[in-house]
Amino acid sequence: EKWAHHRKIITPTFHMENLKLLIPVAATSVINMLDKWSAMSKSGEVEIEVSEWFQSLTEDVIARTAFGSSYEDGKEIFRLQAQQMELASQAFQKVFIPGYRFLPTKRNMKSWKLDKEIKKSLVNLIDQRKGNWGNKMVENGPKDLLGLMIQASTKESGKRMTELNSSPSSKITVHDIAEECKSFFFAGEQTTSNLLTWTTVLLAMHPQWQVQAREEVLKVCGSRDIPTKDDVVKLKKLSMILNESLRLYPPIVATIRRAKTDVELGGFKIPHGTELLIPILAVHH
C-alpha cells in the first residue's frame, strides 16, 4: 500500500512533458562528450571505446537531470554508489552462503559505510532543496527530477493535511525521496549506457540505417544544435532504431511477477502467490 501511494505521488514527475523539459540539460553532457571526441581526433583517425564513454555520459546526464543546480553533489553521490555497485558485483561472484551479507566482513562493512554516507549526503541535499523551496528561492518551478519530486510530495502533504483520516505512514518522507534518487542511478545508469552502446554497434553494422537516421535528424532539427521537445516526437526512424535495439539486446533480460489470483497460463495452472520469471530476452526473439 505504501509503495502504491508513493508511486502515485512520484509518477507524474516522469510524465513525458516534464522529461522533455530536461532535453537541454542532457544535451549539455552530450556536447561536452563530442567536444572531447573532436579534440582526440585532431591528429587523425582514433578508435573510441564507446561503452566506457557512454557509461560516463549516462552518469553525467542522470546527475544533471536528477540534481540540476546540485549537480556536483549529485556526481559525488553517484561516485559512491558506483563503488557500492562494484562491491555488490564482487559479492555475487563468490559462493553463495545464506546470511553472508549480514556478516561483518571487510567488504560488507565497507558497503554499509558507503550506504550510510550516501543516505546522509542525499538527506542533507534534499533538506537544503526543501528549505530553498519553502523560502521561495526556486524561480519558475523546479528544473530537475529532485525538484519535481519535492514539489509533488509538498503538494501531496498539503492536500492530505486537509483529510482527517490521513495516515502519517502514507506520507512521502525525505528518506523516501532519497531512496528514489538512489534508484535513478541503479536503474538508469547501466541500462541506458547498454542501449546506447548496442545501438551504436548496430548502426555500424547497418550503415544504410545510420545514413537514414542522420538524414532524418538533419531534416527535423535543421541548424539547431539541440533538438526541441517538438523535434523529438518527429524523429520516427530514430525511435524505430532504438526500439529495435531494445528488442534485440534488452538491458533487462528478465523480470519477476507474482500471481495475484489462481490463473491458467498456456494450459498450466498457476496458484495464487506464485512468482513467475518472465524471460524478456526469449520473448523478444
Short mmCIF file of C-alpha atoms in Angstrom, two decimals:
data_model
loop_
_atom_site.label_atom_id
_atom_site.label_comp_id
_atom_site.label_asym_id
_atom_site.label_seq_id
_atom_site.Cartn_x
_atom_site.Cartn_y
_atom_site.Cartn_z
CA GLU A 1 0.00 0.00 0.00
CA LYS A 2 2.85 2.36 0.89
CA TRP A 3 4.61 1.56 -2.39
CA ALA A 4 1.41 2.18 -4.38
CA HIS A 5 0.87 5.55 -2.66
CA HIS A 6 4.45 6.68 -3.29
CA ARG A 7 4.19 5.57 -6.91
CA LYS A 8 1.01 7.65 -7.29
CA ILE A 9 2.81 10.75 -5.99
CA ILE A 10 6.05 10.32 -7.93
CA THR A 11 4.75 9.01 -11.29
CA PRO A 12 3.68 12.49 -12.57
CA THR A 13 7.33 13.55 -12.13
CA PHE A 14 8.21 11.24 -15.04
CA HIS A 15 5.42 12.46 -17.32
CA MET A 16 6.75 12.90 -20.85
CA GLU A 17 6.12 16.67 -20.79
CA ASN A 18 8.31 17.01 -17.68
CA LEU A 19 11.06 14.86 -19.19
CA LYS A 20 11.05 16.88 -22.42
CA LEU A 21 11.96 19.97 -20.39
CA LEU A 22 15.22 18.23 -19.46
CA ILE A 23 16.41 17.87 -23.09
CA PRO A 24 18.73 20.94 -22.94
CA VAL A 25 20.20 19.61 -19.68
CA ALA A 26 21.02 16.23 -21.24
CA ALA A 27 22.32 17.97 -24.38
CA THR A 28 24.95 19.77 -22.30
CA SER A 29 26.52 16.44 -21.35
CA VAL A 30 26.38 15.15 -24.94
CA ILE A 31 28.02 18.30 -26.32
CA ASN A 32 30.81 18.06 -23.73
CA MET A 33 31.48 14.45 -24.79
CA LEU A 34 31.50 15.31 -28.50
CA ASP A 35 33.93 18.18 -27.87
CA LYS A 36 36.31 15.70 -26.21
CA TRP A 37 35.98 13.33 -29.17
CA SER A 38 36.77 16.17 -31.58
CA ALA A 39 39.88 17.07 -29.60
CA MET A 40 41.02 13.42 -29.65
CA SER A 41 40.65 13.18 -33.43
CA LYS A 42 42.51 16.39 -34.31
CA SER A 43 45.70 14.50 -35.11
CA GLY A 44 43.89 11.93 -37.25
CA GLU A 45 41.69 8.86 -37.01
CA VAL A 46 41.19 7.49 -33.50
CA GLU A 47 39.49 4.41 -32.06
CA ILE A 48 36.97 5.03 -29.27
CA GLU A 49 35.70 2.51 -26.71
CA VAL A 50 32.10 3.74 -26.81
CA SER A 51 30.82 1.60 -23.92
CA GLU A 52 33.10 3.38 -21.43
CA TRP A 53 32.25 6.80 -22.84
CA PHE A 54 28.51 6.10 -22.81
CA GLN A 55 28.72 4.94 -19.20
CA SER A 56 30.34 8.23 -18.20
CA LEU A 57 27.84 10.14 -20.34
CA THR A 58 24.88 8.39 -18.72
CA GLU A 59 26.20 9.09 -15.22
CA ASP A 60 26.65 12.76 -16.14
CA VAL A 61 23.18 13.09 -17.68
CA ILE A 62 21.49 11.40 -14.71
CA ALA A 63 23.35 13.66 -12.27
CA ARG A 64 22.37 16.79 -14.21
CA THR A 65 18.72 15.83 -14.77
CA ALA A 66 18.23 14.46 -11.25
CA PHE A 67 20.00 17.17 -9.25
CA GLY A 68 20.22 20.24 -11.51
CA SER A 69 21.90 23.07 -9.61
CA SER A 70 23.20 20.47 -7.13
CA TYR A 71 24.96 18.65 -9.99
CA GLU A 72 28.40 18.41 -8.34
CA ASP A 73 26.88 16.98 -5.15
CA GLY A 74 24.94 14.50 -7.27
CA LYS A 75 28.09 13.40 -9.11
CA GLU A 76 29.82 12.70 -5.80
CA ILE A 77 26.83 10.68 -4.53
CA PHE A 78 26.77 8.66 -7.76
CA ARG A 79 30.52 8.05 -7.45
CA LEU A 80 29.89 6.47 -4.05
CA GLN A 81 27.03 4.42 -5.48
CA ALA A 82 29.31 3.15 -8.26
CA GLN A 83 31.71 1.89 -5.58
CA GLN A 84 28.80 0.20 -3.82
CA MET A 85 27.72 -1.48 -7.06
CA GLU A 86 31.26 -2.77 -7.60
CA LEU A 87 31.26 -4.32 -4.12
CA ALA A 88 27.88 -5.93 -4.79
CA SER A 89 29.17 -7.30 -8.10
CA GLN A 90 32.18 -8.83 -6.35
CA ALA A 91 29.90 -10.43 -3.75
CA PHE A 92 27.82 -12.13 -6.47
CA GLN A 93 30.97 -13.81 -7.80
CA LYS A 94 31.52 -15.63 -4.51
CA VAL A 95 29.96 -18.93 -3.47
CA PHE A 96 26.54 -18.12 -2.04
CA ILE A 97 26.27 -18.61 1.72
CA PRO A 98 22.85 -17.88 3.30
CA GLY A 99 23.07 -14.78 5.50
CA TYR A 100 26.58 -13.91 4.29
CA ARG A 101 25.59 -10.31 3.52
CA PHE A 102 24.81 -9.76 7.21
CA LEU A 103 28.25 -10.86 8.43
CA PRO A 104 30.72 -8.06 9.39
CA THR A 105 33.25 -8.93 6.68
CA LYS A 106 35.63 -6.29 5.34
CA ARG A 107 33.63 -5.97 2.11
CA ASN A 108 30.25 -5.82 3.86
CA MET A 109 31.44 -3.22 6.36
CA LYS A 110 32.77 -1.06 3.54
CA SER A 111 29.42 -1.39 1.72
CA TRP A 112 27.49 -0.46 4.89
CA LYS A 113 29.71 2.57 5.42
CA LEU A 114 29.15 3.70 1.82
CA ASP A 115 25.39 3.24 2.20
CA LYS A 116 25.32 5.43 5.32
CA GLU A 117 27.42 8.10 3.60
CA ILE A 118 25.15 8.07 0.52
CA LYS A 119 21.97 8.36 2.60
CA LYS A 120 23.41 11.16 4.74
CA SER A 121 24.51 13.15 1.66
CA LEU A 122 21.13 12.69 -0.04
CA VAL A 123 19.13 13.67 3.05
CA ASN A 124 21.25 16.81 3.54
CA LEU A 125 20.83 17.72 -0.14
CA ILE A 126 17.06 17.17 -0.06
CA ASP A 127 16.66 19.16 3.17
CA GLN A 128 18.60 22.03 1.61
CA ARG A 129 16.45 21.98 -1.51
CA LYS A 130 13.24 21.77 0.53
CA GLY A 131 14.45 24.79 2.52
CA ASN A 132 15.00 26.73 -0.71
CA TRP A 133 11.55 25.64 -1.86
CA GLY A 134 9.95 26.85 1.38
CA ASN A 135 11.81 30.17 1.15
CA LYS A 136 10.63 30.64 -2.46
CA MET A 137 14.22 30.58 -3.74
CA VAL A 138 13.23 28.36 -6.69
CA GLU A 139 12.37 30.51 -9.70
CA ASN A 140 9.81 29.41 -12.31
CA GLY A 141 9.38 25.99 -10.68
CA PRO A 142 11.76 23.02 -10.42
CA LYS A 143 14.07 22.23 -13.34
CA ASP A 144 15.25 18.77 -12.30
CA LEU A 145 13.80 15.46 -11.11
CA LEU A 146 14.65 16.09 -7.46
CA GLY A 147 12.83 19.42 -7.55
CA LEU A 148 9.83 17.85 -9.27
CA MET A 149 9.65 15.11 -6.62
CA ILE A 150 9.89 17.64 -3.78
CA GLN A 151 7.15 19.68 -5.44
CA ALA A 152 4.95 16.60 -5.82
CA SER A 153 5.48 15.50 -2.20
CA THR A 154 4.87 19.04 -0.90
CA LYS A 155 1.60 19.32 -2.81
CA GLU A 156 0.53 15.89 -1.57
CA SER A 157 1.36 16.78 2.04
CA GLY A 158 -0.71 19.95 1.79
CA LYS A 159 -3.58 18.03 0.25
CA ARG A 160 -3.53 15.30 2.89
CA MET A 161 -3.37 17.78 5.78
CA THR A 162 -6.99 18.58 4.96
CA GLU A 163 -8.00 14.92 5.29
CA LEU A 164 -8.93 13.95 8.88
CA ASN A 165 -8.11 10.30 8.32
CA SER A 166 -4.67 10.97 6.87
CA SER A 167 -2.16 8.34 7.97
CA PRO A 168 1.42 9.52 8.78
CA SER A 169 2.76 6.29 7.25
CA SER A 170 1.23 7.20 3.89
CA LYS A 171 3.18 10.45 3.57
CA ILE A 172 6.34 10.52 1.47
CA THR A 173 9.35 11.40 3.63
CA VAL A 174 12.81 12.79 2.95
CA HIS A 175 14.19 9.25 3.28
CA ASP A 176 11.65 8.02 0.70
CA ILE A 177 12.81 10.69 -1.77
CA ALA A 178 16.43 9.72 -1.04
CA GLU A 179 15.67 6.10 -1.95
CA GLU A 180 14.10 7.24 -5.23
CA CYS A 181 17.24 9.27 -6.01
CA LYS A 182 19.35 6.15 -5.43
CA SER A 183 17.09 4.29 -7.85
CA PHE A 184 17.83 6.87 -10.59
CA PHE A 185 21.41 5.67 -10.63
CA PHE A 186 20.95 1.93 -10.05
CA ALA A 187 18.09 1.60 -12.56
CA GLY A 188 19.20 4.10 -15.18
CA GLU A 189 22.99 4.07 -15.46
CA GLN A 190 23.75 0.58 -16.79
CA THR A 191 20.54 0.14 -18.78
CA THR A 192 20.89 3.41 -20.71
CA SER A 193 24.61 3.03 -21.44
CA ASN A 194 23.98 -0.52 -22.72
CA LEU A 195 21.22 0.75 -25.02
CA LEU A 196 23.49 3.45 -26.47
CA THR A 197 26.36 1.01 -26.94
CA TRP A 198 24.31 -1.66 -28.74
CA THR A 199 22.57 0.95 -30.90
CA THR A 200 25.95 2.34 -31.98
CA VAL A 201 27.19 -1.18 -32.80
CA LEU A 202 24.05 -1.97 -34.81
CA LEU A 203 24.29 1.30 -36.76
CA ALA A 204 27.92 0.48 -37.60
CA MET A 205 26.79 -2.96 -38.82
CA HIS A 206 23.96 -1.45 -40.88
CA PRO A 207 25.31 1.83 -42.32
CA GLN A 208 22.22 2.31 -44.52
CA TRP A 209 20.15 2.87 -41.37
CA GLN A 210 22.86 5.14 -39.98
CA VAL A 211 22.51 7.32 -43.10
CA GLN A 212 18.71 7.39 -42.82
CA ALA A 213 18.85 8.33 -39.13
CA ARG A 214 21.32 11.13 -39.82
CA GLU A 215 19.23 12.49 -42.70
CA GLU A 216 16.11 12.47 -40.50
CA VAL A 217 17.87 14.35 -37.68
CA LEU A 218 19.21 16.98 -40.11
CA LYS A 219 15.78 17.36 -41.72
CA VAL A 220 13.88 17.71 -38.43
CA CYS A 221 16.40 19.72 -36.40
CA GLY A 222 17.90 21.77 -39.21
CA SER A 223 20.72 24.00 -38.00
CA ARG A 224 19.76 23.66 -34.33
CA ASP A 225 22.48 22.02 -32.23
CA ILE A 226 19.96 21.00 -29.57
CA PRO A 227 16.61 19.44 -30.56
CA THR A 228 13.46 20.97 -29.12
CA LYS A 229 10.80 18.90 -27.35
CA ASP A 230 8.72 19.12 -30.55
CA ASP A 231 11.63 17.81 -32.63
CA VAL A 232 11.98 14.66 -30.53
CA VAL A 233 8.48 13.33 -31.31
CA LYS A 234 9.15 13.78 -35.05
CA LEU A 235 12.22 11.53 -35.08
CA LYS A 236 10.28 8.42 -36.16
CA LYS A 237 13.13 6.44 -37.75
CA LEU A 238 15.44 7.10 -34.84
CA SER A 239 12.71 5.83 -32.48
CA MET A 240 12.35 2.70 -34.63
CA ILE A 241 16.11 2.09 -34.44
CA LEU A 242 16.17 2.48 -30.65
CA ASN A 243 13.15 0.18 -30.22
CA GLU A 244 14.72 -2.49 -32.43
CA SER A 245 17.93 -2.25 -30.43
CA LEU A 246 15.90 -2.72 -27.23
CA ARG A 247 14.20 -5.76 -28.77
CA LEU A 248 17.43 -7.43 -29.86
CA TYR A 249 19.50 -6.56 -26.79
CA PRO A 250 17.17 -5.63 -23.89
CA PRO A 251 19.09 -4.10 -20.94
CA ILE A 252 16.86 -6.09 -18.57
CA VAL A 253 16.79 -9.72 -19.74
CA ALA A 254 14.17 -10.98 -17.27
CA THR A 255 11.63 -9.80 -14.71
CA ILE A 256 9.57 -11.41 -11.94
CA ARG A 257 5.82 -11.14 -11.41
CA ARG A 258 3.63 -12.64 -8.68
CA ALA A 259 0.20 -14.11 -9.49
CA LYS A 260 -2.49 -12.18 -7.59
CA THR A 261 -5.09 -14.92 -8.14
CA ASP A 262 -5.21 -18.53 -9.34
CA VAL A 263 -4.78 -18.39 -13.12
CA GLU A 264 -4.28 -20.73 -16.05
CA LEU A 265 -1.44 -19.91 -18.43
CA GLY A 266 -0.77 -21.98 -21.54
CA GLY A 267 -2.64 -24.92 -20.07
CA PHE A 268 -0.75 -24.75 -16.77
CA LYS A 269 -2.47 -23.82 -13.51
CA ILE A 270 -0.62 -21.11 -11.59
CA PRO A 271 -1.61 -20.91 -7.88
CA HIS A 272 -2.12 -17.58 -6.16
CA GLY A 273 1.17 -16.14 -4.83
CA THR A 274 3.42 -18.00 -7.29
CA GLU A 275 6.37 -15.96 -8.57
CA LEU A 276 6.94 -16.23 -12.32
CA LEU A 277 10.21 -15.46 -14.09
CA ILE A 278 9.45 -13.76 -17.42
CA PRO A 279 12.40 -14.15 -19.86
CA ILE A 280 12.22 -10.84 -21.74
CA LEU A 281 15.17 -11.74 -23.98
CA ALA A 282 13.49 -15.00 -25.08
CA VAL A 283 10.14 -13.27 -25.67
CA HIS A 284 11.80 -10.63 -27.87
CA HIS A 285 13.41 -13.32 -30.03
#
